[in-house]
Amino acid sequence: MKRAALGLLLCLLAPAAMARELLACGHPSYPPVSWHSQGQLVGLAPQVARELFAELGHEVRLLVLGNWKRCLLEVKQGRVDIVVAAYRTREREAWMGFSQAPLVADPILLFTRRDRPVRFDDWDDLRGLTVGLLLGDSFGERFDQFAARHLNIEWVSSGEQNFIKLAQGRIDFMPVGLYSWTLQNRRFGYDQLIVQQPGELVTEHYYLGVRREPSLLALLPHLDQRLRELAEDGTLRRLDEHYSARYLAEPHRMPSLYDPAP
């Protein structure tokens, strides 16, 4: 009897014994999915990641690592455990496991200056143009390959830098997710200068990702189940609305469009 009781106690203690602090990072300027705010990583994806891993007994420490490329590099090199939200690409799947269930769908549109529209009936219409991209950005394998071969790419560290460069006419267009664009444009106040072009580039999805360590990959089935439940009961939609409102309510100093963009 004592042996059975001891066995039961050890089973109950096993998850706690395996619990550990996990390090997580995310996109620094893609509200409401994730963004840096007052030295913290906030948004829909950081909250979901923290809560889902807590259900498994793990504490998640959210890191602010500068730019998006740095976040991905830290996971690739094994120093960070979780990317709270990222597109799935073949290159990333070599060193990161992804949930099957997405956090959000992300229709990608093209934006230009109002007085310098870009015709976009086919991807070939973009050949030779200059695009602004954030360091580490991907818009799916097809676009990434097209951009590398046929576009002039100017890399920046923040979304705001991209908005300024486009407003100044230093790039021809930028691709941005519809929902993030709506928030950032309202906050930056560039709607008189920057407009959406007709046509959708692609629709991608943000997934939760973990580095390819067996103990982390083993958690993905639970994460998938919970993500599906959060989508079905409306939790993800409510978090989207909550963090959209939070982003717009944050104080923001408008930069001068006539100052050089970094």
CSV table of C-alpha atoms in Angstrom, one decimal:
chain,number,residue,atom,x,y,z
A,1,MET,CA,0.0,0.0,0.0
A,2,LYS,CA,2.8,2.4,0.9
A,3,ARG,CA,4.6,1.5,-2.3
A,4,ALA,CA,1.5,2.3,-4.4
A,5,ALA,CA,1.0,5.6,-2.6
A,6,LEU,CA,4.7,6.5,-3.2
A,7,GLY,CA,4.3,5.7,-6.9
A,8,LEU,CA,1.2,8.0,-7.1
A,9,LEU,CA,3.1,10.8,-5.4
A,10,LEU,CA,6.0,10.5,-7.8
A,11,CYS,CA,3.7,10.6,-10.8
A,12,LEU,CA,2.1,13.8,-9.4
A,13,LEU,CA,5.4,15.4,-8.8
A,14,ALA,CA,6.9,14.5,-12.2
A,15,PRO,CA,5.5,17.4,-14.1
A,16,ALA,CA,6.7,19.9,-11.5
A,17,ALA,CA,10.2,18.3,-11.5
A,18,MET,CA,10.4,18.7,-15.3
A,19,ALA,CA,9.1,22.3,-15.2
A,20,ARG,CA,11.6,24.9,-16.2
A,21,GLU,CA,11.9,28.5,-17.2
A,22,LEU,CA,11.6,28.9,-21.0
A,23,LEU,CA,12.9,31.9,-22.9
A,24,ALA,CA,10.7,33.4,-25.6
A,25,CYS,CA,10.9,36.2,-28.1
A,26,GLY,CA,8.7,37.6,-30.9
A,27,HIS,CA,8.3,40.2,-33.6
A,28,PRO,CA,9.1,43.6,-32.2
A,29,SER,CA,6.6,45.6,-34.4
A,30,TYR,CA,3.6,43.6,-35.6
A,31,PRO,CA,0.6,44.6,-33.4
A,32,PRO,CA,-1.7,43.2,-32.3
A,33,VAL,CA,0.3,39.9,-32.6
A,34,SER,CA,3.4,41.1,-30.8
A,35,TRP,CA,5.4,44.3,-30.3
A,36,HIS,CA,7.8,46.0,-28.0
A,37,SER,CA,6.3,48.4,-25.5
A,38,GLN,CA,8.1,50.1,-22.7
A,39,GLY,CA,10.8,47.5,-22.6
A,40,GLN,CA,8.5,44.5,-22.7
A,41,LEU,CA,7.2,42.1,-25.4
A,42,VAL,CA,3.4,42.4,-25.4
A,43,GLY,CA,0.5,41.3,-27.6
A,44,LEU,CA,-1.8,38.5,-28.4
A,45,ALA,CA,0.9,35.9,-29.1
A,46,PRO,CA,3.1,36.6,-26.0
A,47,GLN,CA,0.0,36.2,-23.7
A,48,VAL,CA,-1.1,33.0,-25.4
A,49,ALA,CA,2.4,31.5,-25.3
A,50,ARG,CA,2.8,32.3,-21.6
A,51,GLU,CA,-0.6,30.9,-20.6
A,52,LEU,CA,-0.4,27.7,-22.7
A,53,PHE,CA,3.1,26.8,-21.4
A,54,ALA,CA,2.0,27.6,-17.9
A,55,GLU,CA,-0.7,24.9,-18.2
A,56,LEU,CA,2.2,22.5,-18.8
A,57,GLY,CA,4.1,23.7,-15.7
A,58,HIS,CA,6.6,25.9,-17.5
A,59,GLU,CA,7.2,29.6,-16.8
A,60,VAL,CA,7.9,31.7,-19.9
A,61,ARG,CA,10.2,34.7,-19.7
A,62,LEU,CA,9.5,37.1,-22.6
A,63,LEU,CA,12.7,38.7,-24.0
A,64,VAL,CA,13.2,42.0,-25.9
A,65,LEU,CA,15.9,41.4,-28.4
A,66,GLY,CA,16.0,44.4,-30.6
A,67,ASN,CA,15.0,43.3,-34.1
A,68,TRP,CA,13.1,40.3,-35.5
A,69,LYS,CA,16.2,38.8,-37.2
A,70,ARG,CA,17.9,38.7,-33.8
A,71,CYS,CA,15.0,36.8,-32.2
A,72,LEU,CA,15.0,34.2,-34.9
A,73,LEU,CA,18.8,33.8,-34.7
A,74,GLU,CA,18.7,33.3,-31.0
A,75,VAL,CA,16.2,30.4,-31.4
A,76,LYS,CA,18.2,28.9,-34.3
A,77,GLN,CA,21.4,28.9,-32.2
A,78,GLY,CA,19.6,27.3,-29.3
A,79,ARG,CA,19.7,30.2,-26.8
A,80,VAL,CA,16.0,30.9,-26.9
A,81,ASP,CA,13.3,28.3,-26.7
A,82,ILE,CA,10.1,29.8,-28.1
A,83,VAL,CA,9.0,32.2,-30.9
A,84,VAL,CA,5.6,33.3,-29.8
A,85,ALA,CA,4.4,33.8,-33.4
A,86,ALA,CA,6.1,33.3,-36.8
A,87,TYR,CA,5.3,32.3,-40.4
A,88,ARG,CA,6.2,28.7,-41.3
A,89,THR,CA,8.8,28.4,-44.0
A,90,ARG,CA,10.9,25.5,-45.1
A,91,GLU,CA,14.1,27.2,-43.9
A,92,ARG,CA,12.7,27.8,-40.5
A,93,GLU,CA,11.3,24.3,-40.2
A,94,ALA,CA,14.9,23.0,-40.3
A,95,TRP,CA,15.5,24.4,-36.8
A,96,MET,CA,12.1,25.1,-35.4
A,97,GLY,CA,8.9,23.1,-34.8
A,98,PHE,CA,5.6,24.8,-35.3
A,99,SER,CA,2.1,24.3,-34.1
A,100,GLN,CA,-0.3,23.0,-36.7
A,101,ALA,CA,-3.1,25.3,-35.6
A,102,PRO,CA,-2.5,29.0,-36.3
A,103,LEU,CA,-2.8,31.9,-34.0
A,104,VAL,CA,-4.1,34.3,-36.7
A,105,ALA,CA,-4.5,34.5,-40.5
A,106,ASP,CA,-2.6,37.4,-42.0
A,107,PRO,CA,-3.6,38.7,-45.5
A,108,ILE,CA,-0.6,40.6,-46.9
A,109,LEU,CA,-1.2,43.7,-49.0
A,110,LEU,CA,1.0,46.2,-50.8
A,111,PHE,CA,1.2,49.8,-49.7
A,112,THR,CA,2.6,52.8,-51.6
A,113,ARG,CA,2.7,56.6,-51.5
A,114,ARG,CA,-0.7,58.0,-52.6
A,115,ASP,CA,1.0,59.9,-55.5
A,116,ARG,CA,3.2,56.9,-56.6
A,117,PRO,CA,0.8,53.9,-56.9
A,118,VAL,CA,2.1,50.6,-58.1
A,119,ARG,CA,0.1,48.5,-60.5
A,120,PHE,CA,-0.2,45.0,-59.2
A,121,ASP,CA,-2.1,42.6,-61.5
A,122,ASP,CA,0.8,40.1,-61.4
A,123,TRP,CA,4.0,39.7,-59.4
A,124,ASP,CA,6.0,40.5,-62.5
A,125,ASP,CA,4.6,44.1,-62.2
A,126,LEU,CA,6.9,44.5,-59.1
A,127,ARG,CA,10.1,43.5,-60.9
A,128,GLY,CA,12.9,46.0,-60.4
A,129,LEU,CA,11.1,48.0,-57.7
A,130,THR,CA,12.5,48.8,-54.2
A,131,VAL,CA,10.8,47.2,-51.3
A,132,GLY,CA,11.2,47.9,-47.6
A,133,LEU,CA,11.4,44.9,-45.4
A,134,LEU,CA,12.2,44.4,-41.7
A,135,LEU,CA,15.3,42.4,-40.8
A,136,GLY,CA,14.2,38.7,-40.5
A,137,ASP,CA,10.9,39.2,-42.4
A,138,SER,CA,9.4,36.5,-44.5
A,139,PHE,CA,6.2,36.7,-46.5
A,140,GLY,CA,6.2,33.0,-47.5
A,141,GLU,CA,8.7,31.1,-49.6
A,142,ARG,CA,7.3,32.3,-53.0
A,143,PHE,CA,7.6,36.0,-52.2
A,144,ASP,CA,10.9,35.6,-50.4
A,145,GLN,CA,12.4,33.9,-53.5
A,146,PHE,CA,10.8,36.5,-55.8
A,147,ALA,CA,12.1,39.4,-53.7
A,148,ALA,CA,15.7,38.0,-53.6
A,149,ARG,CA,15.8,37.6,-57.4
A,150,HIS,CA,13.8,40.5,-58.7
A,151,LEU,CA,13.5,43.3,-56.1
A,152,ASN,CA,15.8,45.8,-54.6
A,153,ILE,CA,15.5,45.2,-50.9
A,154,GLU,CA,16.1,47.9,-48.2
A,155,TRP,CA,16.3,46.3,-44.7
A,156,VAL,CA,15.1,48.2,-41.6
A,157,SER,CA,14.9,47.3,-37.9
A,158,SER,CA,11.4,48.7,-37.2
A,159,GLY,CA,8.1,49.1,-38.9
A,160,GLU,CA,8.1,52.8,-38.2
A,161,GLN,CA,11.3,53.2,-40.1
A,162,ASN,CA,9.6,51.5,-43.1
A,163,PHE,CA,6.6,53.9,-42.9
A,164,ILE,CA,8.9,56.9,-42.8
A,165,LYS,CA,11.0,55.7,-45.8
A,166,LEU,CA,7.9,55.0,-47.8
A,167,ALA,CA,6.4,58.4,-46.9
A,168,GLN,CA,9.7,60.1,-48.0
A,169,GLY,CA,9.6,58.2,-51.3
A,170,ARG,CA,12.8,56.3,-50.5
A,171,ILE,CA,11.2,52.9,-51.3
A,172,ASP,CA,8.5,52.1,-53.8
A,173,PHE,CA,6.3,49.8,-51.6
A,174,MET,CA,6.1,47.7,-48.5
A,175,PRO,CA,4.1,44.6,-47.8
A,176,VAL,CA,2.2,44.6,-44.5
A,177,GLY,CA,-0.5,42.4,-43.0
A,178,LEU,CA,-3.9,44.1,-43.3
A,179,TYR,CA,-4.7,44.1,-39.6
A,180,SER,CA,-1.3,45.3,-38.4
A,181,TRP,CA,-1.3,48.0,-41.2
A,182,THR,CA,-4.6,49.3,-40.0
A,183,LEU,CA,-3.4,49.8,-36.5
A,184,GLN,CA,0.0,51.2,-37.4
A,185,ASN,CA,-1.3,53.6,-40.0
A,186,ARG,CA,-3.9,54.9,-37.5
A,187,ARG,CA,-1.2,55.4,-34.9
A,188,PHE,CA,1.4,57.0,-37.2
A,189,GLY,CA,-1.2,59.1,-39.0
A,190,TYR,CA,0.2,58.5,-42.5
A,191,ASP,CA,-3.1,57.7,-44.1
A,192,GLN,CA,-3.0,60.9,-46.2
A,193,LEU,CA,0.4,59.8,-47.7
A,194,ILE,CA,0.3,56.0,-47.7
A,195,VAL,CA,-2.4,53.9,-49.3
A,196,GLN,CA,-3.3,50.3,-49.9
A,197,GLN,CA,-3.0,49.0,-53.5
A,198,PRO,CA,-5.7,46.7,-54.9
A,199,GLY,CA,-4.9,43.0,-54.8
A,200,GLU,CA,-3.6,40.7,-52.2
A,201,LEU,CA,0.0,39.5,-52.3
A,202,VAL,CA,-0.6,36.3,-50.3
A,203,THR,CA,-2.3,35.1,-47.1
A,204,GLU,CA,0.0,33.7,-44.5
A,205,HIS,CA,-0.6,32.5,-40.9
A,206,TYR,CA,1.2,33.1,-37.7
A,207,TYR,CA,2.1,29.9,-35.8
A,208,LEU,CA,3.6,29.3,-32.4
A,209,GLY,CA,7.2,27.9,-32.7
A,210,VAL,CA,9.7,26.1,-30.5
A,211,ARG,CA,13.3,25.2,-31.1
A,212,ARG,CA,14.0,21.6,-32.2
A,213,GLU,CA,14.6,20.0,-28.9
A,214,PRO,CA,12.7,16.7,-28.2
A,215,SER,CA,11.2,17.9,-24.9
A,216,LEU,CA,9.8,21.0,-26.5
A,217,LEU,CA,8.6,19.3,-29.6
A,218,ALA,CA,6.7,16.9,-27.4
A,219,LEU,CA,4.6,19.8,-26.1
A,220,LEU,CA,3.2,20.7,-29.6
A,221,PRO,CA,0.2,18.3,-29.6
A,222,HIS,CA,-1.1,20.0,-26.4
A,223,LEU,CA,-0.4,23.4,-27.8
A,224,ASP,CA,-2.3,22.5,-31.0
A,225,GLN,CA,-5.3,21.3,-29.1
A,226,ARG,CA,-5.5,24.4,-26.9
A,227,LEU,CA,-5.0,26.8,-29.9
A,228,ARG,CA,-8.0,25.1,-31.7
A,229,GLU,CA,-10.1,25.5,-28.5
A,230,LEU,CA,-9.1,29.2,-28.1
A,231,ALA,CA,-10.1,29.8,-31.7
A,232,GLU,CA,-13.4,28.0,-31.4
A,233,ASP,CA,-14.5,29.7,-28.2
A,234,GLY,CA,-13.6,33.2,-29.4
A,235,THR,CA,-10.7,33.8,-27.1
A,236,LEU,CA,-8.2,34.6,-29.9
A,237,ARG,CA,-10.6,37.1,-31.4
A,238,ARG,CA,-11.2,38.8,-28.0
A,239,LEU,CA,-7.4,39.0,-27.4
A,240,ASP,CA,-7.0,40.5,-30.9
A,241,GLU,CA,-9.5,43.2,-30.1
A,242,HIS,CA,-8.0,43.8,-26.6
A,243,TYR,CA,-4.4,44.2,-27.9
A,244,SER,CA,-5.5,46.3,-30.9
A,245,ALA,CA,-7.1,48.8,-28.5
A,246,ARG,CA,-4.1,48.7,-26.2
A,247,TYR,CA,-1.7,49.5,-29.1
A,248,LEU,CA,-3.8,52.4,-30.2
A,249,ALA,CA,-4.0,53.8,-26.7
A,250,GLU,CA,-0.2,53.9,-26.1
A,251,PRO,CA,1.4,57.3,-26.2
A,252,HIS,CA,3.4,57.9,-29.3
A,253,ARG,CA,5.5,60.8,-30.5
A,254,MET,CA,5.1,61.4,-34.2
A,255,PRO,CA,8.5,61.7,-36.0
A,256,SER,CA,9.1,64.3,-38.6
A,257,LEU,CA,8.9,62.9,-42.1
A,258,TYR,CA,11.6,65.3,-43.1
A,259,ASP,CA,14.1,63.8,-40.7
A,260,PRO,CA,16.3,61.1,-42.2
A,261,ALA,CA,15.0,57.7,-41.5
A,262,PRO,CA,17.6,55.4,-39.8
